[in-house]
Short mmCIF file of C-alpha atoms in Angstrom, two decimals:
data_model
loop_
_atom_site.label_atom_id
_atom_site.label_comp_id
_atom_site.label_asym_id
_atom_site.label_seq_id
_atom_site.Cartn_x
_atom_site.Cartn_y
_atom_site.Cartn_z
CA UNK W 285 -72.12 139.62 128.87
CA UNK W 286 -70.36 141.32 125.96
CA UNK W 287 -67.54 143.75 127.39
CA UNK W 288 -65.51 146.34 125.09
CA UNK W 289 -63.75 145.04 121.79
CA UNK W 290 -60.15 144.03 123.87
CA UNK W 291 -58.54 145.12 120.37
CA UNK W 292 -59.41 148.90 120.56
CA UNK W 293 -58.68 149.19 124.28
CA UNK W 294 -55.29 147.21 123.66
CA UNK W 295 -54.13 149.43 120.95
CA UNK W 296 -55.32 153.07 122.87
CA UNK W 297 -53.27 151.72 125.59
CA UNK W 298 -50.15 150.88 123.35
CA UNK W 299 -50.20 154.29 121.96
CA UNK W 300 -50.33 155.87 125.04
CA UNK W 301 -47.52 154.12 126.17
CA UNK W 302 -46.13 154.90 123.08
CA UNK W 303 -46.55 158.46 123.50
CA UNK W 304 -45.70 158.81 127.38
CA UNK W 305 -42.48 157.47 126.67
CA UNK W 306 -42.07 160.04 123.68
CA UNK W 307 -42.90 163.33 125.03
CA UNK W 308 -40.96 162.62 128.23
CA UNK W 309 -38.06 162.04 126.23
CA UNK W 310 -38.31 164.64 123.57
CA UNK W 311 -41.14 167.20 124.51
CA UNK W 312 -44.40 167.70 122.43
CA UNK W 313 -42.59 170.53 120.12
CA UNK W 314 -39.92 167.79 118.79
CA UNK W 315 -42.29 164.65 119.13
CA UNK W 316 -44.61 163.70 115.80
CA UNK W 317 -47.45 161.99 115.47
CA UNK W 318 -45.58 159.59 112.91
CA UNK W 319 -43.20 158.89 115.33
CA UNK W 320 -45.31 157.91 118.09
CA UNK W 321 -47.19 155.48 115.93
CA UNK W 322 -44.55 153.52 114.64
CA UNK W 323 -43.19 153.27 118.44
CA UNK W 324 -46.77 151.94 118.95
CA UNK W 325 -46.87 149.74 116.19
CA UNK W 326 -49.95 151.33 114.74
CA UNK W 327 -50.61 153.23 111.90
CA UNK W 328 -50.80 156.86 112.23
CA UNK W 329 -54.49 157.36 111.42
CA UNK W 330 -55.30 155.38 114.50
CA UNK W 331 -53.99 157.94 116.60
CA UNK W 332 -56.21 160.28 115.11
CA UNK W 333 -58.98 158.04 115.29
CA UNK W 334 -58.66 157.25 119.39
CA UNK W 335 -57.18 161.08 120.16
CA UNK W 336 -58.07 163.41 117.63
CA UNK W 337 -54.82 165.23 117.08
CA UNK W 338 -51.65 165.57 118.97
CA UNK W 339 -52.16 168.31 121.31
CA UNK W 340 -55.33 165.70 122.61
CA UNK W 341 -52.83 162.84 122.43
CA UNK W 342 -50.61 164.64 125.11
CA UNK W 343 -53.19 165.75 127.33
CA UNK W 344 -54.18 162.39 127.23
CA UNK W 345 -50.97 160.98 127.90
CA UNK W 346 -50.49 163.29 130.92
CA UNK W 347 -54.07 162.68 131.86
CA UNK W 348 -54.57 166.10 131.95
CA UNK W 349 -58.08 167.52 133.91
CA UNK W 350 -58.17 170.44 131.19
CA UNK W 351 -57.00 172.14 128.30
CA UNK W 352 -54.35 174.79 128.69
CA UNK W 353 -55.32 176.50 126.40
CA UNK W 354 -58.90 177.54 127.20
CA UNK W 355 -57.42 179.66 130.35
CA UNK W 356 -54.10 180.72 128.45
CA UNK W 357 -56.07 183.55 126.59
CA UNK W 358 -57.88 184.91 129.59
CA UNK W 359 -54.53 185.10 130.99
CA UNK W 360 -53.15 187.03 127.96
CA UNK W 361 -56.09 189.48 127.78
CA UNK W 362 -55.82 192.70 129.37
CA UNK W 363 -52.54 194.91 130.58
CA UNK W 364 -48.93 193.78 131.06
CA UNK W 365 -48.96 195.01 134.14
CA UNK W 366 -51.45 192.75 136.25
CA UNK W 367 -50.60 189.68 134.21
CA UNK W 368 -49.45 187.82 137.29
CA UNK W 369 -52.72 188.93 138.77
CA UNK W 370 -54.75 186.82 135.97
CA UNK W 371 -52.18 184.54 135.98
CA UNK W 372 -52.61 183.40 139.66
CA UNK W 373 -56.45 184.19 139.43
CA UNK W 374 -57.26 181.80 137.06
CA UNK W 375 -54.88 178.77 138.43
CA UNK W 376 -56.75 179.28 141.53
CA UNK W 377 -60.08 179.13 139.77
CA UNK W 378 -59.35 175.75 137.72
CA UNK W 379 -57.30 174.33 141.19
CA UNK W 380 -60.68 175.61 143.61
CA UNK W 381 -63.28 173.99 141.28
CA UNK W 382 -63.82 170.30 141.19
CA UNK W 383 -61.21 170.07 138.21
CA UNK W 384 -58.36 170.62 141.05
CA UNK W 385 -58.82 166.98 142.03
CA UNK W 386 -57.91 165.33 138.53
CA UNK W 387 -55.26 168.35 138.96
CA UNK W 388 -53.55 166.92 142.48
CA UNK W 389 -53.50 163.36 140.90
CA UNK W 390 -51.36 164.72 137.78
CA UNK W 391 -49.51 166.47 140.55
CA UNK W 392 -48.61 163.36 142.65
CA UNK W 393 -47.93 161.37 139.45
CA UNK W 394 -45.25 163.60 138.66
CA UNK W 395 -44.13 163.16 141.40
CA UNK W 396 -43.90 159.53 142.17
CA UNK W 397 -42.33 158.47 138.62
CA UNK W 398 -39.40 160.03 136.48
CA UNK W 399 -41.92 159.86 133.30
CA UNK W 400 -44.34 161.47 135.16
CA UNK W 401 -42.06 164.21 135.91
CA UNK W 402 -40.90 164.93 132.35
CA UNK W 403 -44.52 165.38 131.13
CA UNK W 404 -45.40 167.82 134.04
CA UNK W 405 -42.27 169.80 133.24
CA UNK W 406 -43.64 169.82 129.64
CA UNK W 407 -47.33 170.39 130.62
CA UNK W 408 -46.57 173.26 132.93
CA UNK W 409 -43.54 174.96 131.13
CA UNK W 410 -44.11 174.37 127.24
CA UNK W 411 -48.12 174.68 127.52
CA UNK W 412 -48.85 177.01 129.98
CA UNK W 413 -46.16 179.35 130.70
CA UNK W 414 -44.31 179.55 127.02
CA UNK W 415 -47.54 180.96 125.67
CA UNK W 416 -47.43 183.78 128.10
CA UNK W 417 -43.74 184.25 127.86
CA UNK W 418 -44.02 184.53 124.09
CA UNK W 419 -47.00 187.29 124.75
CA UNK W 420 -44.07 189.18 126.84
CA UNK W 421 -41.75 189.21 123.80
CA UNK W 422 -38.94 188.40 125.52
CA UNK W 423 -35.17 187.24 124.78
CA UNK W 424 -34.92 182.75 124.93
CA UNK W 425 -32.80 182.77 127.49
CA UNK W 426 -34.49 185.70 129.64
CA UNK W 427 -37.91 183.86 129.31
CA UNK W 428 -36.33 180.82 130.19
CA UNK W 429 -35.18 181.81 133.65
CA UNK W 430 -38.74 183.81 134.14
CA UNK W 431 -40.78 180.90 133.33
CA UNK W 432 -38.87 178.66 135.57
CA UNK W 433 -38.68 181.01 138.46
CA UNK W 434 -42.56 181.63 137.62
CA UNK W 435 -43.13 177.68 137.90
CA UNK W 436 -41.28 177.27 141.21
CA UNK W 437 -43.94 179.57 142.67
CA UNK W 438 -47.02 178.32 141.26
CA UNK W 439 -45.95 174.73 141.88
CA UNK W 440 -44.66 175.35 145.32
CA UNK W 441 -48.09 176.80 145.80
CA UNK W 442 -49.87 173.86 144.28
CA UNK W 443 -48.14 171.53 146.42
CA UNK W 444 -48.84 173.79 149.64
CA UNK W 445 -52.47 174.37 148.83
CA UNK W 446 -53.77 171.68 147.24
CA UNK W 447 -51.31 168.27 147.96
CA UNK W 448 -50.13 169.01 151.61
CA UNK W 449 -53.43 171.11 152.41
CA UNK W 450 -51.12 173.29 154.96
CA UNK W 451 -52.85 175.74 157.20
CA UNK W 452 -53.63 178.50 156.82
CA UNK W 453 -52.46 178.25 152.98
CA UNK W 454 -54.82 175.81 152.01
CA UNK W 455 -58.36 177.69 153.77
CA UNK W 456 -57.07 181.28 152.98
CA UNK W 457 -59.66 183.00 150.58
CA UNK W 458 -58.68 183.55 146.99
CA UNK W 459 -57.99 187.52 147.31
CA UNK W 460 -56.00 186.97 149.94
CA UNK W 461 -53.37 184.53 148.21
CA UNK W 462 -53.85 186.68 144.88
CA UNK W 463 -53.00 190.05 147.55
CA UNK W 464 -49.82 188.07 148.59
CA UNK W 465 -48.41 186.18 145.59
CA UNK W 466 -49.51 188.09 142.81
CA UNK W 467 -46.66 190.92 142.85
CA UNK W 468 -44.43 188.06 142.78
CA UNK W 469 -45.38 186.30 139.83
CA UNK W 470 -45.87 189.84 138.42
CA UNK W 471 -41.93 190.14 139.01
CA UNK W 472 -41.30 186.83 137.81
CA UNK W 473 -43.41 188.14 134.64
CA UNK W 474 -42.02 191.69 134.14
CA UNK W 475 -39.98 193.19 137.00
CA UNK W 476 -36.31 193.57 137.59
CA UNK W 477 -34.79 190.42 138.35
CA UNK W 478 -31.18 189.53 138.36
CA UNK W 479 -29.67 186.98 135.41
CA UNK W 480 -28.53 183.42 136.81
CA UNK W 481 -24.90 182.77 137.02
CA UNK W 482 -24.33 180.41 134.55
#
């Protein structure tokens, strides 16, 4: 029986090693391609070769179920003022649809290991929620605090609905749990909230 070249698979695996330990440590903004490779011991065209590009790389690495940035413009489109609304709208249309499963696996990764952690933090804060923080034109620090107060509710929600399956959070219809949470998030987003004491 002839199996898979052990070559290829060994050097995919390296890289993604490579590149776990690289974004976890310094995020994908500050990580390069370069950089990865020589940590893999590979030339840089092979990451191109197995990946594509970096952004593929990373979701990759993560083992991401989808691309951020296929919901991030629906998300962006419309008003300011109901942004949380298609904010929490679409999460719960990626986390309801078979997609949600790959999503609770990321989820429990990050939480089990420390590396695992790091590249949730950057999934969830530097791919999904910078792009809409940058939309909001905001101060650093201001969108900072937002985003982070933004991510405590949509992971806490995660975690309720989808990980712990808690009743009746994790039967309730969508429009209910977009009824309940979205003026938070909108808050989060846009509304008066006070600065942290720093």
């Amino acid at each position: 029986m002839i199996g898979r070249r052990r070559g290829a698979s060994t050097t995919k695996d390296q890289i993604l090693e490579a590149a776990r330990h690289a974004f976890a440590e310094r995020g994908f903004d500050k990580t390069t391609v370069r950089e990865i490779a020589a940590m893999a011991g590979v030339d840089p065209a092979m990451i191109n070769h197995h990946f594509g590009n970096k952004e593929q790389l990373f979701l990759a690495a993560l083992d991401a179920p989808v691309d951020p940035r296929l919901y991030v413009e629906q998300v962006l489109t419309g008003s300011r003022e109901d942004i949380g609304e298609r904010l929490l709208q679409t999460m719960l249309t990626v986390w309801d649809s078979p997609v949600g499963t790959a999503g609770v696996t990321l989820m429990r990764t990050g939480l089990q290991h420390e590396w695992g952690a790091k590249l949730l933090r950057e999934f969830l804060l530097n791919r999904i929620l910078a792009p809409v923080m940058r939309e909001l034109h905001l101060p650093e620090p201001e969108a900072r605090w937002r985003s982070t107060l933004l991510a405590s509710q949509v992971a806490g929600l995660i975690i309720t609905r989808y990980v712990l399956k808690l009743e009746p959070l994790a039967s309730a219809p969508r429009q209910d749990l977009v009824a309940a949470i979205a003026p938070t998030l909108q808050r989060y987003l846009t509304g008066p909230i006070p600065p942290p004491a720093l």
